[in-house]
Amino acid sequence: MNDLLSPLVLSQWQFGLTTIYHFLFVPITIGMATTTAVFQTAWVRTSKAKYLQLTHFFGKLFLINFAMGVVTGIVQEFQFGMNWSTYSRFVGDVFGAPLALEGLLAFFLEATFIGLWIFGWDKLPRGLHLATIWLTAVGTILSAYFIIAANAFMQNPVGFELNKVRGRAELTDIWAVLSNKVALAAFPHTIVASFMVSAALVICVAAWHLARNQHLDTMRPAIKFGMWTMIGAGILTVLTGDQLGLAMVSTQPMKMAAAEALYKTSSGADASFSIFTLGTPDGVSELFSIRIPYLLSFLSTHTLNGTVEGINDLQSQYTTLYGPGDYTPVIWVTYWAFRWMIGLGLLSVIISIVGLWLIRGGRMPKQRWVWRVAVWAFPLPLAAMIMGWIFTEMGRQPWIVFSLLKTKDGVSPNITGLDVLISIIAFTLIYGALAVVEFRLIKRAAQKGPDDAVPLDDTSGRPSDAVTVY
């Protein structure tokens, strides 16, 4: 019972659950802002009504999701002070800088230009109005960068000095924090993966309408755009993931060893990558596995004869460096999260490749299951991103700030398990209500489909009745 009411365990669960819930909206917001901007650009360049309809349609989905993301993100700020006050005091001087930049620069940029975009349809020239949605998209991407930079400090602390008297890390070089090698590698990987999620949403909505033989003029180009985006973003996700893997090996070799459940240091062919394993994934007893020789060596070092350090050797090194203790993360979580991340992402790309083949040359598949696969495949890249986040955070354990502060030492000293349990219940009820609202709003807007073509002013070329759009 004491373990069940442990402030540390409950605080970890609360942070994980609320952050995952908030993260559901983040990649959709990033991707849909750019998607909306692309469709509006197509309209400005071609003056075709279908692109204006798609701009309005996907713009509605973007705005609904953006609003919900803001609401759920507020909770994250409270958790640092409520459950993790020791961590906040230790790292606040460094961690707060990129978060302040995110709030003062990126979020203000988003909020300002979203307003101009919503209310400027019948007031701003076409080109200037188009710039507002692109600046909104830039704001969402900038926001992501500052948050990733803050998280990267937890993975690879740089740009600070440790004040032992005050017991905290103090910022000495903001540019070192913003140019952290982990942030530079994680940022493009996160952004292109977000485009996969938004592409999946476009495919899902378009397939739902095409299955019912409605809105053909808009949904045909939409589903093609979604599938090509999924394939292109999928390829870029693999390439950027490779670079992130190299950064991870150089800064957190234990995470790579845990991802493969590699207990013994291996080189060359022995540094193989297991695609699938039956038995205990911690390596204690392996019943069956499918392995690719040399692949782990290549992923870790970009050479076929590279050496990958194992868990046992790293544990010995860390004990010497940081003192007695267990420095291994939960192996089965990191092992399977890494594989689910890869597998779900690849499956999303495969479905899009097959989909493009099936609709080639204007074909419309008659089988209902084809459209159902397209609709129900939407969660796949989103689940892959969530698995990636779980792998990133769980693979860092037992550290909350790698090599500086352990997770168990970051929890608030005066908080009780009952306090956290009550807040978990409260957040669950609130988030449950928000989930119902979000789902109904998105479902209603998506199923309604694009509005009829908006009449354009003969002189300016702007929508003459734009107030009815939102």
Coordinates of C-alpha atoms in Angstrom, one line a residue:
M1 CA 0.0 0.0 0.0
N2 CA 2.9 2.3 0.8
D3 CA 4.3 1.8 -2.7
L4 CA 0.9 2.6 -4.2
L5 CA 0.8 5.9 -2.3
S6 CA 4.4 6.8 -2.9
P7 CA 4.7 10.5 -3.8
L8 CA 7.5 9.6 -6.3
V9 CA 5.6 6.8 -8.1
L10 CA 2.3 8.8 -8.2
S11 CA 4.1 11.9 -9.4
Q12 CA 5.7 10.0 -12.2
W13 CA 2.4 8.5 -13.2
Q14 CA 0.7 11.9 -13.1
F15 CA 3.4 13.6 -15.1
G16 CA 3.5 10.8 -17.7
L17 CA -0.3 10.6 -18.1
T18 CA -0.9 14.4 -18.3
T19 CA 2.0 14.9 -20.6
I20 CA 1.0 12.2 -23.0
Y21 CA -2.5 13.6 -23.1
H22 CA -1.2 17.1 -23.9
F23 CA 1.2 15.6 -26.5
L24 CA -1.8 14.2 -28.4
F25 CA -2.5 17.8 -29.6
V26 CA 1.0 19.0 -30.1
P27 CA 2.0 17.2 -33.4
I28 CA -1.4 17.8 -34.9
T29 CA -1.1 21.5 -34.2
I30 CA 2.4 21.7 -35.7
G31 CA 1.4 19.7 -38.8
M32 CA -2.0 21.2 -39.4
A33 CA -0.7 24.8 -39.2
T34 CA 1.7 24.0 -42.1
T35 CA -1.0 22.0 -43.9
T36 CA -3.4 24.9 -43.8
A37 CA -0.7 27.2 -45.0
V38 CA 0.1 24.9 -47.9
F39 CA -3.5 24.8 -49.1
Q40 CA -3.9 28.5 -48.8
T41 CA -0.7 29.0 -50.8
A42 CA -2.1 26.7 -53.5
W43 CA -5.3 28.9 -53.6
V44 CA -3.3 32.2 -53.8
R45 CA -1.2 30.8 -56.6
T46 CA -4.0 29.1 -58.6
S47 CA -7.2 30.9 -57.5
K48 CA -8.9 27.5 -57.6
A49 CA -11.9 27.3 -55.2
K50 CA -11.2 23.8 -54.0
Y51 CA -8.0 25.0 -52.4
L52 CA -9.8 27.8 -50.6
Q53 CA -12.4 25.3 -49.4
L54 CA -9.6 23.0 -48.1
T55 CA -7.9 25.9 -46.4
H56 CA -11.1 26.8 -44.5
F57 CA -11.9 23.2 -43.7
F58 CA -8.5 22.1 -42.3
G59 CA -8.1 25.5 -40.7
K60 CA -11.2 24.8 -38.6
L61 CA -9.6 21.5 -37.4
F62 CA -6.3 23.3 -36.7
L63 CA -8.0 26.0 -34.6
I64 CA -10.0 23.5 -32.5
N65 CA -6.9 21.4 -31.8
F66 CA -4.8 24.5 -31.1
A67 CA -7.3 25.7 -28.5
M68 CA -7.4 22.4 -26.7
G69 CA -3.6 22.1 -26.8
V70 CA -3.3 25.5 -25.0
V71 CA -5.7 24.4 -22.3
T72 CA -4.1 21.1 -21.6
G73 CA -0.6 22.6 -21.7
I74 CA -1.3 24.9 -18.8
V75 CA -1.4 21.9 -16.4
Q76 CA 2.3 21.0 -17.2
E77 CA 3.5 24.3 -15.7
F78 CA 1.7 23.6 -12.4
Q79 CA 3.2 20.1 -12.1
F80 CA 6.7 21.4 -11.9
G81 CA 6.0 23.5 -8.8
M82 CA 3.5 21.1 -7.2
N83 CA 5.1 17.7 -7.6
W84 CA 8.7 18.5 -8.6
S85 CA 9.7 21.5 -6.6
T86 CA 13.1 20.1 -5.8
Y87 CA 13.8 19.6 -9.5
S88 CA 12.4 23.1 -10.3
R89 CA 14.7 24.7 -7.8
F90 CA 17.7 22.7 -9.0
V91 CA 17.2 23.4 -12.7
G92 CA 14.9 26.4 -12.9
D93 CA 17.6 28.9 -13.7
V94 CA 18.5 26.9 -16.9
F95 CA 15.2 25.2 -17.7
G96 CA 13.3 28.4 -17.4
A97 CA 15.2 30.3 -20.0
P98 CA 14.0 28.4 -23.1
L99 CA 10.5 28.1 -21.7
A100 CA 10.4 31.8 -21.2
L101 CA 11.5 32.3 -24.8
E102 CA 8.8 29.9 -25.9
G103 CA 6.1 31.9 -24.0
L104 CA 7.3 35.4 -24.8
L105 CA 8.4 34.9 -28.4
A106 CA 6.9 31.8 -30.0
F107 CA 3.5 31.7 -28.3
F108 CA 2.9 35.4 -28.8
L109 CA 3.8 35.0 -32.4
E110 CA 1.3 32.2 -32.8
A111 CA -1.5 34.0 -30.9
T112 CA -1.0 37.3 -32.8
F113 CA -1.0 35.9 -36.3
I114 CA -3.7 33.4 -35.6
G115 CA -5.9 36.3 -34.7
L116 CA -4.9 38.2 -37.9
W117 CA -5.5 35.1 -40.0
I118 CA -9.0 34.5 -38.5
F119 CA -10.3 38.0 -38.8
G120 CA -8.3 39.2 -41.8
W121 CA -9.9 37.3 -44.6
D122 CA -11.9 40.3 -45.9
K123 CA -9.5 43.0 -44.7
L124 CA -6.0 42.0 -45.7
P125 CA -4.5 41.6 -49.2
R126 CA -4.1 38.0 -50.3
G127 CA -0.4 37.9 -50.0
L128 CA -0.3 39.6 -46.6
H129 CA -3.1 37.3 -45.3
L130 CA -1.2 34.3 -46.5
A131 CA 1.9 35.5 -44.6
T132 CA -0.2 35.4 -41.3
I133 CA -0.8 31.7 -41.5
W134 CA 2.8 30.9 -42.5
L135 CA 4.0 33.0 -39.5
T136 CA 1.5 31.1 -37.3
A137 CA 3.1 27.8 -38.6
V138 CA 6.6 29.2 -37.9
G139 CA 5.4 30.1 -34.4
T140 CA 4.3 26.6 -33.7
I141 CA 7.6 25.2 -34.9
L142 CA 9.6 27.8 -32.9
S143 CA 7.6 26.8 -29.8
A144 CA 8.5 23.2 -30.4
Y145 CA 12.2 24.1 -30.6
F146 CA 12.3 26.0 -27.3
I147 CA 10.6 23.1 -25.5
I148 CA 12.8 20.5 -27.1
A149 CA 15.9 22.6 -26.1
A150 CA 14.6 22.6 -22.5
N151 CA 14.1 18.9 -22.6
A152 CA 17.5 18.4 -24.2
F153 CA 19.2 19.9 -21.2
M154 CA 17.7 17.0 -19.1
Q155 CA 19.2 14.6 -21.6
N156 CA 22.6 16.3 -22.0
P157 CA 23.3 19.2 -19.6
V158 CA 25.3 22.0 -21.1
G159 CA 25.7 25.7 -20.7
F160 CA 25.7 25.8 -16.9
E161 CA 27.8 25.6 -13.8
L162 CA 26.9 23.7 -10.6
N163 CA 26.5 26.0 -7.6
K164 CA 27.1 23.5 -4.7
V165 CA 26.4 26.1 -2.0
R166 CA 23.0 26.8 -3.3
G167 CA 22.5 23.3 -4.6
R168 CA 21.4 24.2 -8.2
A169 CA 22.5 24.5 -11.8
E170 CA 23.0 28.0 -12.9
L171 CA 22.9 29.2 -16.5
T172 CA 26.2 30.4 -18.0
D173 CA 25.6 30.2 -21.7
I174 CA 22.1 30.3 -23.2
W175 CA 23.5 29.7 -26.7
A176 CA 25.0 26.4 -25.5
V177 CA 21.6 25.4 -24.2
L178 CA 19.8 26.4 -27.4
S179 CA 22.5 24.7 -29.6
N180 CA 22.6 21.5 -27.6
K181 CA 23.5 18.6 -29.9
V182 CA 20.5 16.6 -28.6
A183 CA 18.2 19.5 -29.3
L184 CA 19.6 20.0 -32.8
A185 CA 19.0 16.3 -33.6
A186 CA 15.7 15.9 -31.9
F187 CA 14.1 19.0 -33.4
P188 CA 13.9 18.0 -37.1
H189 CA 13.0 14.5 -36.1
T190 CA 10.1 15.8 -34.0
I191 CA 8.8 18.2 -36.7
V192 CA 8.8 15.8 -39.6
A193 CA 7.2 13.1 -37.4
S194 CA 4.5 15.7 -36.6
F195 CA 3.9 16.1 -40.4
M196 CA 3.3 12.4 -40.5
V197 CA 0.6 12.8 -37.8
S198 CA -1.1 15.7 -39.6
A199 CA -0.9 13.8 -42.9
A200 CA -2.7 10.8 -41.2
L201 CA -5.5 13.2 -40.1
V202 CA -5.9 14.5 -43.7
I203 CA -6.0 11.0 -45.0
C204 CA -8.5 9.9 -42.4
V205 CA -10.9 12.7 -43.0
A206 CA -10.6 12.5 -46.8
A207 CA -11.1 8.7 -46.9
W208 CA -14.2 9.0 -44.7
H209 CA -15.8 11.4 -47.3
L210 CA -14.6 9.5 -50.4
A211 CA -16.0 6.2 -49.0
R212 CA -19.4 8.0 -49.1
N213 CA -18.8 9.4 -52.5
Q214 CA -19.0 13.0 -51.3
H215 CA -16.9 16.2 -51.7
L216 CA -14.9 14.5 -54.5
D217 CA -13.5 17.7 -55.9
T218 CA -11.8 18.6 -52.6
M219 CA -11.2 15.2 -51.0
R220 CA -9.4 13.6 -53.9
P221 CA -6.5 16.1 -53.9
A222 CA -6.6 16.1 -50.1
I223 CA -6.0 12.4 -49.8
K224 CA -3.2 12.5 -52.4
F225 CA -1.6 15.4 -50.5
G226 CA -1.9 13.5 -47.3
M227 CA -0.3 10.3 -48.7
W228 CA 2.6 12.0 -50.4
T229 CA 3.2 14.0 -47.2
M230 CA 3.2 10.8 -45.2
I231 CA 5.7 9.1 -47.4
G232 CA 8.0 12.2 -47.7
A233 CA 7.8 12.9 -43.9
G234 CA 8.3 9.2 -43.2
I235 CA 11.6 9.1 -45.2
L236 CA 12.8 12.3 -43.4
T237 CA 11.8 10.8 -40.0
V238 CA 14.1 7.9 -40.7
L239 CA 17.0 10.1 -41.7
T240 CA 16.6 12.5 -38.8
G241 CA 16.1 9.6 -36.4
D242 CA 19.5 8.2 -37.5
Q243 CA 21.2 11.5 -36.5
L244 CA 19.3 11.6 -33.2
G245 CA 20.5 8.0 -32.6
L246 CA 24.1 9.1 -33.0
A247 CA 23.6 12.0 -30.6
M248 CA 22.0 9.6 -28.1
V249 CA 24.9 7.2 -28.3
S250 CA 27.4 9.9 -27.6
T251 CA 25.5 11.5 -24.7
Q252 CA 23.5 8.6 -23.2
P253 CA 25.0 5.2 -24.3
M254 CA 23.0 3.5 -21.6
K255 CA 19.8 4.4 -23.5
M256 CA 21.0 2.7 -26.7
A257 CA 22.1 -0.4 -24.7
A258 CA 18.7 -0.5 -23.0
A259 CA 16.9 -0.1 -26.4
E260 CA 18.5 -3.3 -27.5
A261 CA 18.7 -5.0 -24.1
L262 CA 22.4 -5.4 -24.9
Y263 CA 24.1 -6.5 -21.7
K264 CA 27.5 -7.3 -23.1
T265 CA 29.6 -4.9 -25.1
S266 CA 29.6 -6.1 -28.7
S267 CA 31.3 -5.3 -32.0
G268 CA 30.7 -6.0 -35.7
A269 CA 28.3 -8.8 -36.4
D270 CA 27.7 -9.4 -32.7
A271 CA 26.3 -5.9 -32.5
S272 CA 23.1 -7.0 -34.2
F273 CA 19.6 -5.5 -34.0
S274 CA 16.8 -7.7 -32.9
I275 CA 13.6 -7.0 -34.9
F276 CA 11.5 -9.3 -32.8
T277 CA 12.2 -11.3 -29.6
L278 CA 10.2 -14.0 -27.8
G279 CA 11.0 -14.6 -24.2
T280 CA 12.1 -12.1 -21.6
P281 CA 13.1 -8.9 -23.4
D282 CA 15.6 -8.0 -20.6
G283 CA 18.0 -10.7 -22.1
V284 CA 17.8 -13.1 -19.2
S285 CA 16.3 -15.9 -21.3
E286 CA 15.8 -15.5 -25.0
L287 CA 13.6 -18.1 -26.7
F288 CA 13.6 -16.8 -30.2
S289 CA 14.7 -13.7 -32.0
I290 CA 15.0 -12.3 -35.5
R291 CA 18.3 -10.4 -35.8
I292 CA 20.1 -8.3 -38.4
P293 CA 23.9 -8.7 -38.0
Y294 CA 25.9 -5.4 -37.9
L295 CA 22.8 -3.2 -37.9
L296 CA 23.1 -2.0 -34.3
S297 CA 26.8 -1.3 -35.0
F298 CA 25.8 0.8 -38.0
L299 CA 23.1 2.6 -36.2
S300 CA 25.4 3.5 -33.3
T301 CA 28.6 4.3 -35.1
H302 CA 27.9 4.4 -38.8
T303 CA 30.4 1.6 -39.3
L304 CA 30.0 -2.1 -39.6
N305 CA 32.7 -2.9 -37.2
G306 CA 31.9 -0.4 -34.5
T307 CA 31.6 -1.2 -30.8
V308 CA 28.4 -0.7 -28.8
E309 CA 28.8 -0.6 -25.0
G310 CA 26.6 -3.0 -23.0
I311 CA 24.5 -2.4 -19.9
N312 CA 26.8 -4.3 -17.6
D313 CA 29.9 -2.3 -18.6
L314 CA 28.1 1.0 -18.5
Q315 CA 26.6 0.1 -15.0
S316 CA 30.2 -0.5 -13.8
Q317 CA 31.4 2.8 -15.3
Y318 CA 28.5 4.8 -13.8
T319 CA 29.0 3.2 -10.4
T320 CA 32.6 4.5 -10.4
L321 CA 31.5 8.0 -11.6
Y322 CA 28.4 8.6 -9.6
G323 CA 28.6 6.2 -6.7
P324 CA 26.7 3.0 -5.8
G325 CA 23.2 2.5 -7.3
D326 CA 21.3 1.0 -10.2
Y327 CA 21.7 3.1 -13.3
T328 CA 19.8 1.0 -15.7
P329 CA 16.3 2.1 -17.0
V330 CA 13.3 -0.3 -17.1
I331 CA 14.6 -2.5 -19.9
W332 CA 11.4 -4.0 -21.2
V333 CA 9.8 -0.5 -21.6
T334 CA 12.7 1.0 -23.5
Y335 CA 13.2 -2.1 -25.6
W336 CA 9.5 -2.4 -26.8
A337 CA 8.8 1.4 -26.9
F338 CA 11.7 1.7 -29.4
R339 CA 10.3 -1.1 -31.6
W340 CA 6.7 0.1 -31.4
M341 CA 7.9 3.6 -32.4
I342 CA 9.7 2.2 -35.5
G343 CA 7.0 -0.4 -36.4
L344 CA 4.0 1.9 -36.2
G345 CA 5.8 4.6 -38.2
L346 CA 6.8 2.2 -41.0
L347 CA 3.3 0.8 -41.1
S348 CA 1.9 4.3 -41.6
V349 CA 4.2 4.8 -44.6
I350 CA 3.4 1.4 -46.1
I351 CA -0.4 2.1 -45.9
S352 CA 0.1 5.4 -47.8
I353 CA 2.2 3.7 -50.5
V354 CA -0.4 1.1 -51.0
G355 CA -3.1 3.8 -50.9
L356 CA -1.5 5.8 -53.7
W357 CA -1.3 2.7 -55.8
L358 CA -5.0 1.9 -55.3
I359 CA -6.1 5.5 -56.2
R360 CA -3.7 6.0 -59.1
G361 CA -5.1 7.5 -62.3
G362 CA -8.3 8.7 -60.6
R363 CA -9.4 5.2 -59.4
M364 CA -11.9 4.9 -56.6
P365 CA -11.7 1.5 -54.8
K366 CA -15.1 -0.1 -54.3
Q367 CA -14.1 -2.2 -51.3
R368 CA -15.2 -0.6 -48.1
W369 CA -12.3 -2.1 -46.2
V370 CA -9.8 0.0 -48.2
W371 CA -11.4 3.2 -46.9
R372 CA -11.8 1.8 -43.4
V373 CA -8.0 1.0 -43.2
A374 CA -7.3 4.6 -44.3
V375 CA -9.6 6.0 -41.6
W376 CA -8.5 3.8 -38.8
A377 CA -4.8 4.1 -39.6
F378 CA -4.9 7.7 -38.3
P379 CA -3.7 6.9 -34.7
L380 CA -0.6 4.9 -36.0
P381 CA 1.9 7.8 -36.4
L382 CA 0.5 9.5 -33.3
A383 CA 1.1 6.3 -31.3
A384 CA 4.6 6.1 -32.8
M385 CA 5.4 9.6 -31.5
I386 CA 4.0 8.7 -28.1
M387 CA 6.2 5.6 -28.0
G388 CA 9.2 7.8 -29.0
W389 CA 8.5 10.2 -26.1
I390 CA 8.2 7.3 -23.7
F391 CA 11.5 5.8 -24.9
T392 CA 13.2 9.2 -24.6
E393 CA 12.1 9.8 -21.1
M394 CA 12.1 6.3 -19.7
G395 CA 15.5 5.6 -21.3
R396 CA 17.0 8.4 -19.3
Q397 CA 16.0 6.9 -15.9
P398 CA 17.0 6.9 -13.1
W399 CA 18.0 10.5 -13.9
I400 CA 15.7 13.4 -14.2
V401 CA 18.7 15.5 -15.3
F402 CA 21.3 13.1 -16.7
S403 CA 24.3 12.7 -14.4
L404 CA 23.2 15.6 -12.2
L405 CA 19.9 14.8 -10.4
K406 CA 18.1 11.5 -10.0
T407 CA 14.4 11.4 -10.4
K408 CA 13.8 10.2 -6.8
D409 CA 15.6 13.3 -5.6
G410 CA 13.5 15.7 -7.7
V411 CA 10.1 15.2 -6.1
S412 CA 8.6 17.8 -3.8
P413 CA 9.7 17.0 -0.2
N414 CA 6.5 17.9 1.6
I415 CA 3.9 16.5 -0.8
T416 CA 2.1 13.3 0.2
G417 CA 0.9 10.4 -1.9
L418 CA -2.7 11.3 -1.1
D419 CA -2.2 14.9 -2.4
V420 CA -0.9 13.5 -5.7
L421 CA -3.7 10.9 -5.9
I422 CA -6.4 13.6 -5.4
S423 CA -4.8 15.7 -8.2
I424 CA -4.6 12.7 -10.5
I425 CA -8.3 12.0 -10.0
A426 CA -9.1 15.7 -10.6
F427 CA -6.9 16.0 -13.7
T428 CA -8.4 12.7 -15.1
L429 CA -12.0 14.1 -14.7
I430 CA -11.0 17.4 -16.3
Y431 CA -9.1 15.8 -19.1
G432 CA -11.9 13.3 -19.6
A433 CA -14.4 16.1 -20.1
L434 CA -12.0 18.0 -22.4
A435 CA -11.5 14.8 -24.4
V436 CA -15.3 14.5 -25.0
V437 CA -15.5 18.1 -26.1
E438 CA -12.5 17.8 -28.4
F439 CA -13.7 14.6 -30.0
R440 CA -17.2 15.9 -30.6
L441 CA -16.0 19.2 -32.1
I442 CA -13.4 17.6 -34.4
K443 CA -15.9 14.8 -35.4
R444 CA -18.6 17.3 -36.2
A445 CA -16.4 19.6 -38.2
A446 CA -14.7 16.7 -40.0
Q447 CA -17.9 14.9 -40.9
K448 CA -19.6 18.1 -42.1
G449 CA -16.9 18.5 -44.7
P450 CA -15.8 21.6 -46.6
D451 CA -18.3 24.4 -47.0
D452 CA -19.5 25.4 -50.4
A453 CA -17.1 27.7 -52.3
V454 CA -17.0 31.1 -50.7
P455 CA -17.9 33.9 -53.2
L456 CA -14.9 36.2 -54.0
D457 CA -14.9 39.9 -54.3
D458 CA -14.4 40.8 -58.0
T459 CA -12.0 43.6 -57.3
S460 CA -9.8 42.3 -54.5
G461 CA -10.1 38.6 -55.0
R462 CA -10.7 38.1 -51.3
P463 CA -13.6 36.1 -49.8
S464 CA -16.6 38.5 -49.7
D465 CA -18.4 36.7 -47.0
A466 CA -15.5 35.5 -44.8
V467 CA -17.3 36.1 -41.6
T468 CA -19.3 32.9 -42.2
V469 CA -16.2 30.8 -42.4
Y470 CA -15.4 30.3 -38.7

